């Protein structure tokens, strides 16, 4: 069995075939080389609910891929984008495997804003991994951040691995954590009320506070 194709997703790509579309990442090395396994790019914003729904409907559930296992890989995803990538795995049974390399965790501003995140059934607060009084070093904060994401991934077959490939300089922390998850092939579709719900679910101000106020108004 061989890999059929790679679909590369990033906000920085230009939309292929759209004349007035611009991007900051060149795709010449992708389309001007005859790769043994075909590759193509999609300009997408994974932080948008509509984007996650479109990926599910137009790509993951497409007839062309229906009989093939799909593996999702996230390379150095910053901030809450890592939670979004894990959410894509959680909500789509078509994705059989997930490999994820976290990058930077959210900033300390989230502690001041009292941000609360949710991935799957796992809810956690920014202070649990960002507050220097609770977690003193960046290395430990990075580890806690990854552990929270792992906790929210909804499968029994998952884990964290450490590979010393990144050599930090100037006081930076090593980004040497790798998260892996998998589920059985040919699972029944996962029933979700709506894909791509907010991963920042609460905050005293900023971020989730606006969504919280809107929800409270609807209840009245």
XYZ file of N, CA and C in Angstrom:
660
model
N 0.850 -1.189 0.000
C 0.000 0.000 0.000
C 0.888 1.241 0.000
N 0.512 2.254 -0.757
C 1.299 3.466 -0.799
C 0.442 4.670 -0.464
N 1.101 5.755 -0.125
C 0.412 7.008 0.154
C -0.101 7.584 -1.157
N -1.363 7.960 -1.189
C -1.963 8.472 -2.433
C -1.524 9.903 -2.720
N -1.577 10.765 -1.676
C -1.253 12.171 -1.893
C -1.091 12.877 -0.561
N -0.462 14.047 -0.619
C -0.346 14.935 0.529
C -1.148 16.204 0.256
N -1.925 16.621 1.235
C -2.625 17.902 1.152
C -2.028 18.807 2.222
N -1.380 19.877 1.798
C -0.691 20.786 2.711
C -1.577 22.002 2.969
N -1.876 22.275 4.227
C -2.788 23.366 4.582
C -2.074 24.439 5.390
N -2.274 25.678 4.982
C -1.677 26.793 5.722
C -2.324 28.097 5.273
N -2.406 29.031 6.198
C -2.941 30.360 5.865
C -2.027 31.129 4.922
N -0.740 30.776 4.915
C 0.235 31.587 4.174
C 0.371 31.197 2.704
N -0.328 30.133 2.279
C -0.305 29.774 0.865
C -1.244 30.673 0.074
N -0.910 30.884 -1.181
C -1.865 31.523 -2.092
C -2.855 30.467 -2.560
N -4.082 30.873 -2.891
C -5.063 29.933 -3.426
C -4.698 29.583 -4.858
N -4.361 28.343 -5.086
C -3.954 27.911 -6.426
C -5.122 28.040 -7.393
N -4.869 28.647 -8.528
C -5.901 28.829 -9.538
C -6.704 30.097 -9.384
N -6.425 30.875 -8.322
C -7.107 32.162 -8.127
C -6.093 33.267 -8.404
N -6.316 34.010 -9.470
C -5.318 34.967 -9.957
C -4.944 36.041 -8.938
N -5.929 36.546 -8.210
C -5.651 37.658 -7.297
C -5.344 37.198 -5.870
N -5.149 35.900 -5.684
C -4.833 35.388 -4.356
C -3.345 35.548 -4.075
N -3.026 35.967 -2.863
C -1.620 36.172 -2.502
C -1.276 35.321 -1.287
N -0.002 35.054 -1.131
C 0.474 34.288 0.008
C 1.921 34.630 0.305
N 2.323 34.401 1.543
C 3.693 34.731 1.946
C 4.628 33.531 1.857
N 4.075 32.331 1.642
C 4.897 31.133 1.508
C 4.888 30.661 0.061
N 6.057 30.531 -0.519
C 6.170 30.101 -1.912
C 5.762 28.637 -2.062
N 5.139 28.339 -3.191
C 4.757 26.955 -3.487
C 5.502 26.417 -4.718
N 6.502 27.153 -5.172
C 7.243 26.728 -6.367
C 7.896 25.368 -6.170
N 8.426 25.131 -4.958
C 9.103 23.860 -4.688
C 8.121 22.692 -4.642
N 6.836 23.005 -4.569
C 5.811 21.954 -4.532
C 5.314 21.629 -5.931
N 5.018 22.661 -6.712
C 4.371 22.445 -7.999
C 5.341 22.379 -9.187
N 6.578 22.829 -9.009
C 7.518 22.792 -10.129
C 8.456 21.593 -10.073
N 8.190 20.697 -9.131
C 8.980 19.471 -8.999
C 8.044 18.279 -9.170
N 8.497 17.253 -9.866
C 7.694 16.051 -10.057
C 7.921 15.120 -8.868
N 7.117 15.302 -7.827
C 7.262 14.490 -6.637
C 6.707 13.090 -6.866
N 7.329 12.104 -6.227
C 6.879 10.723 -6.373
C 5.468 10.549 -5.819
N 5.180 11.239 -4.710
C 3.829 11.271 -4.154
C 3.269 12.666 -4.395
N 2.142 12.802 -5.102
C 1.600 14.130 -5.431
C 1.303 14.956 -4.179
N 1.549 16.259 -4.293
C 1.249 17.190 -3.218
C 0.490 18.382 -3.779
N -0.436 18.880 -2.985
C -1.106 20.118 -3.352
C -1.392 20.922 -2.094
N -1.650 22.212 -2.274
C -1.805 23.118 -1.134
C -3.225 23.669 -1.048
N -3.620 23.983 0.166
C -4.890 24.657 0.415
C -4.637 25.834 1.357
N -5.175 26.981 0.995
C -5.093 28.157 1.868
C -6.288 28.113 2.808
N -6.048 27.776 4.063
C -7.144 27.635 5.020
C -6.759 28.246 6.360
N -7.770 28.669 7.095
C -7.595 29.167 8.455
C -8.272 28.185 9.395
N -7.482 27.319 10.032
C -8.044 26.273 10.879
C -8.728 26.804 12.131
N -8.545 28.072 12.433
C -9.185 28.632 13.621
C -10.653 28.992 13.358
N -11.074 28.898 12.096
C -12.451 29.234 11.756
C -13.325 27.987 11.714
N -14.478 28.099 12.335
C -15.434 26.997 12.368
C -15.836 26.566 10.960
N -16.086 27.533 10.085
C -16.510 27.211 8.724
C -15.440 26.418 7.983
N -14.180 26.729 8.250
C -13.088 26.025 7.596
C -13.064 24.556 7.996
N -13.217 24.267 9.291
C -13.206 22.888 9.756
C -14.369 22.093 9.167
N -15.516 22.740 9.016
C -16.665 22.073 8.402
C -16.424 21.798 6.923
N -15.814 22.749 6.234
C -15.528 22.566 4.810
C -14.494 21.469 4.579
N -13.478 21.407 5.438
C -12.476 20.348 5.318
C -13.130 18.987 5.498
N -14.036 18.888 6.471
C -14.725 17.624 6.727
C -15.577 17.215 5.535
N -16.387 18.143 5.030
C -17.363 17.824 3.989
C -16.718 17.630 2.615
N -15.761 18.483 2.270
C -15.223 18.480 0.909
C -13.962 17.645 0.736
N -13.297 17.347 1.844
C -12.048 16.595 1.734
C -12.140 15.246 2.456
N -12.338 15.277 3.762
C -12.290 14.046 4.550
C -13.413 13.077 4.196
N -14.583 13.606 3.845
C -15.731 12.761 3.531
C -15.952 12.592 2.029
N -14.987 12.987 1.226
C -15.141 12.906 -0.225
C -15.124 11.450 -0.692
N -15.796 11.177 -1.786
C -15.861 9.829 -2.342
C -14.474 9.315 -2.690
N -13.612 10.209 -3.119
C -12.276 9.829 -3.554
C -11.447 9.233 -2.409
N -11.725 9.679 -1.181
C -10.935 9.229 -0.033
C -11.697 8.274 0.880
N -12.898 7.904 0.503
C -13.776 7.154 1.397
C -13.172 5.818 1.844
N -12.460 5.139 0.971
C -11.915 3.822 1.299
C -10.459 3.886 1.737
N -9.950 5.079 1.972
C -8.538 5.213 2.320
C -8.381 5.784 3.730
N -7.438 5.265 4.507
C -7.168 5.881 5.806
C -6.523 7.243 5.627
N -6.888 8.179 6.483
C -6.368 9.543 6.412
C -5.552 9.809 7.675
N -4.384 10.401 7.491
C -3.533 10.759 8.618
C -3.327 12.269 8.617
N -3.531 12.889 9.758
C -3.360 14.339 9.894
C -2.075 14.618 10.672
N -1.273 15.522 10.158
C -0.014 15.900 10.812
C 0.012 17.411 11.009
N 0.365 17.840 12.197
C 0.500 19.270 12.488
C 1.927 19.555 12.915
N 2.610 20.402 12.167
C 4.026 20.682 12.433
C 4.174 22.076 13.015
N 4.672 22.159 14.230
C 4.939 23.428 14.923
C 3.743 24.380 14.850
N 2.624 23.937 15.388
C 1.426 24.764 15.424
C 1.435 25.609 16.690
N 1.297 26.923 16.514
C 1.413 27.848 17.641
C 0.079 28.043 18.359
N 0.199 28.338 19.646
C -0.930 28.797 20.440
C -2.106 27.812 20.338
N -3.328 28.327 20.218
C -4.513 27.454 20.207
C -4.708 26.720 18.880
N -3.851 26.983 17.904
C -3.959 26.250 16.643
C -3.711 24.759 16.865
N -2.891 24.437 17.871
C -2.661 23.040 18.204
C -3.928 22.358 18.696
N -4.727 23.087 19.491
C -6.006 22.529 19.958
C -6.939 22.309 18.772
N -6.930 23.232 17.824
C -7.781 23.096 16.639
C -7.413 21.850 15.833
N -6.124 21.592 15.697
C -5.692 20.411 14.942
C -6.173 19.139 15.625
N -6.052 19.099 16.966
C -6.536 17.942 17.713
C -8.049 17.827 17.611
N -8.725 18.951 17.547
C -10.189 18.968 17.392
C -10.585 18.345 16.053
N -9.799 18.598 15.024
C -10.059 18.014 13.705
C -10.021 16.489 13.787
N -9.075 15.956 14.556
C -9.005 14.505 14.760
C -10.214 14.019 15.557
N -10.537 14.708 16.633
C -11.640 14.286 17.501
C -12.957 14.176 16.750
N -13.214 15.109 15.858
C -14.548 15.244 15.265
C -14.720 14.513 13.942
N -13.664 13.863 13.453
C -13.752 13.221 12.143
C -13.195 11.801 12.202
N -14.090 10.822 12.189
C -13.675 9.416 12.275
C -12.860 9.000 11.062
N -12.968 9.775 9.974
C -12.201 9.450 8.768
C -10.694 9.599 9.005
N -10.317 10.407 9.991
C -8.904 10.609 10.303
C -8.463 9.481 11.234
N -7.690 8.558 10.709
C -7.303 7.369 11.476
C -6.103 7.629 12.380
N -5.222 8.522 11.954
C -4.019 8.788 12.733
C -3.735 10.266 12.846
N -3.071 10.645 13.926
C -2.784 12.053 14.195
C -1.375 12.163 14.763
N -0.556 13.001 14.173
C 0.796 13.284 14.667
C 0.936 14.797 14.778
N 1.410 15.256 15.915
C 1.380 16.697 16.191
C 2.641 17.114 16.945
N 3.271 18.179 16.448
C 4.437 18.768 17.109
C 4.046 20.165 17.583
N 3.813 20.356 18.874
C 3.455 21.697 19.365
C 4.614 22.675 19.182
N 4.261 23.935 19.085
C 5.274 24.997 19.012
C 5.132 25.833 20.286
N 4.899 27.124 20.152
C 4.785 27.965 21.340
C 3.406 27.807 21.979
N 3.379 27.839 23.297
C 2.115 27.793 24.027
C 1.548 29.215 24.122
N 0.287 29.386 24.543
C -0.302 30.733 24.645
C 0.512 31.646 25.552
N 0.352 32.942 25.364
C 1.112 33.919 26.148
C 0.526 34.081 27.547
N 1.307 34.702 28.425
C 0.880 34.905 29.813
C -0.321 35.838 29.910
N -0.621 36.533 28.843
C -1.817 37.391 28.815
C -3.079 36.578 29.085
N -3.061 35.315 28.681
C -4.219 34.451 28.913
C -4.456 34.204 30.392
N -3.391 34.277 31.204
C -3.560 34.132 32.656
C -4.306 35.345 33.195
N -3.881 36.549 32.775
C -4.540 37.775 33.226
C -5.999 37.815 32.787
N -6.273 37.273 31.609
C -7.644 37.262 31.082
C -8.465 36.100 31.639
N -7.805 35.226 32.397
C -8.462 34.053 32.996
C -9.136 33.180 31.926
N -8.361 32.893 30.904
C -8.860 32.105 29.782
C -9.031 30.638 30.188
N -10.116 30.046 29.688
C -10.384 28.619 29.879
C -10.540 27.994 28.496
N -9.881 26.860 28.283
C -9.919 26.165 26.996
C -10.712 24.869 27.135
N -11.162 24.359 25.992
C -11.807 23.047 25.999
C -11.472 22.300 24.722
N -11.051 21.040 24.902
C -10.811 20.132 23.791
C -11.507 18.826 24.131
N -12.482 18.443 23.336
C -13.279 17.275 23.668
C -14.008 17.513 24.982
N -13.871 16.580 25.911
C -14.495 16.730 27.226
C -13.540 17.337 28.254
N -12.338 17.649 27.826
C -11.324 18.159 28.753
C -11.311 19.682 28.756
N -11.542 20.250 29.930
C -11.535 21.706 30.099
C -10.410 22.074 31.062
N -9.645 23.111 30.708
C -8.528 23.511 31.561
C -8.289 25.007 31.451
N -7.742 25.575 32.516
C -7.524 27.023 32.599
C -6.073 27.374 32.274
N -5.873 28.572 31.762
C -4.530 29.031 31.400
C -3.587 29.013 32.596
N -4.101 29.368 33.777
C -3.234 29.433 34.967
C -2.653 28.076 35.330
N -3.289 26.986 34.899
C -2.813 25.648 35.249
C -1.466 25.324 34.624
N -1.127 25.995 33.519
C 0.163 25.704 32.889
C 0.979 26.960 32.579
N 0.373 28.151 32.729
C 1.075 29.392 32.391
C 1.491 30.222 33.596
N 0.816 30.050 34.709
C 1.117 30.856 35.896
C 2.507 30.476 36.434
N 3.460 31.430 36.467
C 4.816 31.117 36.945
C 4.852 30.667 38.403
N 3.814 31.012 39.177
C 3.759 30.558 40.564
C 3.404 29.075 40.651
N 2.735 28.592 39.614
C 2.318 27.186 39.574
C 3.336 26.347 38.794
N 3.759 26.879 37.646
C 4.724 26.182 36.781
C 5.875 27.148 36.504
N 7.012 27.002 37.158
C 8.067 28.015 37.134
C 8.873 28.152 35.844
N 9.029 27.075 35.076
C 9.915 27.161 33.902
C 9.145 26.988 32.599
N 9.694 27.566 31.522
C 9.075 27.438 30.206
C 9.055 25.988 29.740
N 10.088 25.245 30.091
C 10.132 23.836 29.707
C 8.972 23.073 30.329
N 8.714 23.346 31.613
C 7.605 22.675 32.295
C 6.258 23.145 31.773
N 6.155 24.440 31.429
C 4.897 24.957 30.869
C 4.587 24.295 29.536
N 5.618 24.133 28.726
C 5.450 23.488 27.420
C 4.986 22.047 27.597
N 5.568 21.364 28.575
C 5.186 19.980 28.869
C 3.730 19.913 29.331
N 3.332 20.807 30.215
C 1.944 20.823 30.712
C 0.965 21.121 29.579
N 1.319 22.067 28.726
C 0.479 22.429 27.586
C 0.219 21.193 26.711
N 1.280 20.455 26.415
C 1.146 19.253 25.598
C 0.309 18.192 26.305
N 0.493 18.061 27.606
C -0.275 17.075 28.370
C -1.767 17.386 28.365
N -2.114 18.672 28.415
C -3.527 19.046 28.358
C -4.125 18.713 26.989
N -3.377 18.959 25.929
C -3.868 18.620 24.594
C -4.057 17.110 24.473
N -3.081 16.360 24.974
C -3.196 14.896 24.942
C -4.433 14.428 25.692
N -4.705 15.032 26.834
C -5.867 14.660 27.644
C -7.170 14.861 26.876
N -7.211 15.890 26.030
C -8.435 16.197 25.296
C -8.627 15.402 24.021
N -7.632 14.649 23.595
C -7.753 13.828 22.388
C -8.576 12.586 22.721
N -9.639 12.368 21.959
C -10.627 11.355 22.324
C -10.385 10.018 21.628
N -9.388 9.326 22.132
C -9.104 7.946 21.734
C -8.264 7.325 22.834
N -8.326 6.013 22.949
C -7.534 5.344 23.980
C -6.087 5.137 23.553
N -5.871 5.143 22.246
C -4.532 4.887 21.732
C -3.845 6.223 21.432
N -3.115 6.739 22.404
C -2.462 8.032 22.248
C -1.287 8.121 23.208
N -0.387 9.045 22.940
C 0.748 9.189 23.831
C 1.652 10.331 23.424
N 2.601 10.633 24.305
C 3.607 11.678 24.071
C 4.974 11.017 23.965
N 5.758 11.471 23.009
C 7.140 11.031 22.880
C 8.063 12.253 22.918
N 9.275 12.056 23.417
C 10.281 13.112 23.441
C 11.435 12.724 22.523
N 11.748 13.604 21.593
C 12.862 13.373 20.675
C 13.744 14.620 20.684
N 14.996 14.452 21.055
C 15.907 15.593 21.226
C 16.445 16.055 19.878
N 15.576 16.627 19.065
C 15.976 17.102 17.743
C 16.197 18.612 17.718
N 15.563 19.306 18.647
C 15.637 20.773 18.677
C 16.635 21.208 19.747
N 17.630 21.998 19.342
C 18.636 22.489 20.276
C 18.417 23.979 20.510
N 17.787 24.315 21.622
C 17.440 25.726 21.873
C 18.667 26.579 22.169
N 18.557 27.869 21.847
C 19.617 28.839 22.130
C 19.012 30.052 22.816
N 19.856 30.849 23.436
C 19.437 32.112 24.058
C 18.294 31.942 25.057
N 18.376 30.893 25.857
C 17.392 30.716 26.921
C 16.050 30.164 26.483
N 15.898 29.788 25.215
C 14.634 29.219 24.742
C 14.486 27.792 25.262
N 13.244 27.288 25.256
C 12.995 25.922 25.700
C 13.000 24.978 24.502
N 13.332 23.717 24.747
C 13.388 22.729 23.670
C 11.989 22.310 23.249
N 11.717 22.413 21.976
C 10.421 21.979 21.444
C 10.583 20.536 20.960
N 10.666 19.636 21.926
C 11.015 18.250 21.625
C 9.890 17.269 21.953
N 8.656 17.774 21.986
C 7.502 16.936 22.337
C 6.713 16.583 21.074
N 6.353 15.309 20.968
C 5.593 14.817 19.828
C 4.376 14.060 20.353
N 3.213 14.398 19.846
C 1.967 13.765 20.272
C 1.447 12.877 19.137
N 1.095 11.655 19.482
C 0.575 10.708 18.489
C -0.745 10.122 18.977
N -1.653 9.895 18.042
C -2.940 9.280 18.374
C -3.439 8.502 17.161
N -4.209 7.467 17.432
C -4.793 6.699 16.335
C -6.110 6.087 16.785
N -6.909 5.716 15.821
C -8.175 5.033 16.082
C -8.352 3.935 15.044
N -9.242 2.962 15.295
C -9.453 1.870 14.332
C -9.925 2.397 12.979
N -9.571 1.697 11.930
C -10.006 2.069 10.588
C -11.492 1.788 10.423
N -12.097 2.503 9.478
C -13.497 2.279 9.096
C -14.472 2.432 10.259
N -14.211 3.402 11.123
C -15.164 3.692 12.196
C -16.395 4.371 11.639
N -17.507 4.243 12.354
C -18.718 4.955 11.974
C -18.492 6.461 12.159
N -19.145 7.293 11.337
C -18.991 8.741 11.484
C -19.297 9.208 12.900
N -18.542 10.169 13.364
C -18.752 10.724 14.698
C -19.863 11.753 14.632
N -20.875 11.575 15.470
C -22.008 12.488 15.475
C -21.691 13.692 16.368
N -21.541 14.837 15.747
C -21.315 16.070 16.497
C -22.368 17.088 16.083
N -22.838 17.835 17.052
C -23.876 18.832 16.761
C -23.351 19.882 15.799
N -22.132 20.312 16.013
C -21.493 21.250 15.109
C -19.992 21.122 15.246
N -19.293 21.109 14.136
C -17.842 21.016 14.164
C -17.227 22.393 14.411
N -16.032 22.356 14.936
C -15.270 23.595 15.066
C -15.789 24.557 16.111
N -16.396 24.053 17.195
C -16.846 24.955 18.250
C -15.641 25.629 18.901
N -15.885 26.681 19.635
C -14.801 27.474 20.232
C -13.943 26.607 21.143
N -12.632 26.808 21.057
C -11.723 26.108 21.970
C -11.377 26.990 23.165
N -11.576 28.299 23.021
C -11.523 29.209 24.176
C -12.970 29.403 24.608
N -13.349 28.786 25.715
C -14.761 28.731 26.095
C -15.127 29.723 27.194
N -14.134 30.325 27.823
C -14.442 31.289 28.875
C -13.241 32.196 29.089
N -13.526 33.420 29.532
C -12.486 34.388 29.876
C -13.148 35.537 30.615
N -12.411 36.130 31.526
C -12.974 37.254 32.282
C -13.159 38.458 31.374
N -12.209 38.679 30.482
C -12.337 39.723 29.464
C -11.478 39.340 28.267
N -11.896 39.818 27.086
C -11.221 39.410 25.862
C -11.563 37.974 25.527
N -11.146 37.504 24.364
C -11.315 36.116 23.942
C -12.730 35.597 24.163
N -12.875 34.583 24.998
C -14.153 33.892 25.185
C -15.206 34.684 25.912
N -14.858 35.842 26.495
C -15.862 36.599 27.245
C -16.974 37.103 26.340
N -16.645 37.479 25.089
C -17.661 37.955 24.159
C -18.646 36.836 23.817
N -18.095 35.641 23.542
C -18.959 34.506 23.215
C -19.843 34.143 24.397
N -19.286 34.258 25.593
C -20.041 33.937 26.796
C -21.208 34.911 26.973
N -20.981 36.208 26.732
C -22.030 37.210 26.873
C -23.142 36.996 25.851
N -22.752 36.617 24.612
C -23.751 36.352 23.582
C -24.627 35.164 23.976
N -24.000 34.121 24.510
C -24.758 32.924 24.916
C -25.718 33.254 26.047
N -25.294 34.116 26.968
C -26.156 34.498 28.092
C -27.350 35.299 27.604
N -27.155 36.157 26.593
C -28.236 36.951 26.046
C -29.279 36.068 25.378
N -28.809 35.001 24.678
C -29.735 34.099 23.989
C -30.616 33.339 24.978
N -30.100 33.071 26.159
C -30.842 32.322 27.171
C -31.949 33.155 27.787
N -31.792 34.474 27.743
C -32.791 35.354 28.373
C -34.076 35.422 27.552
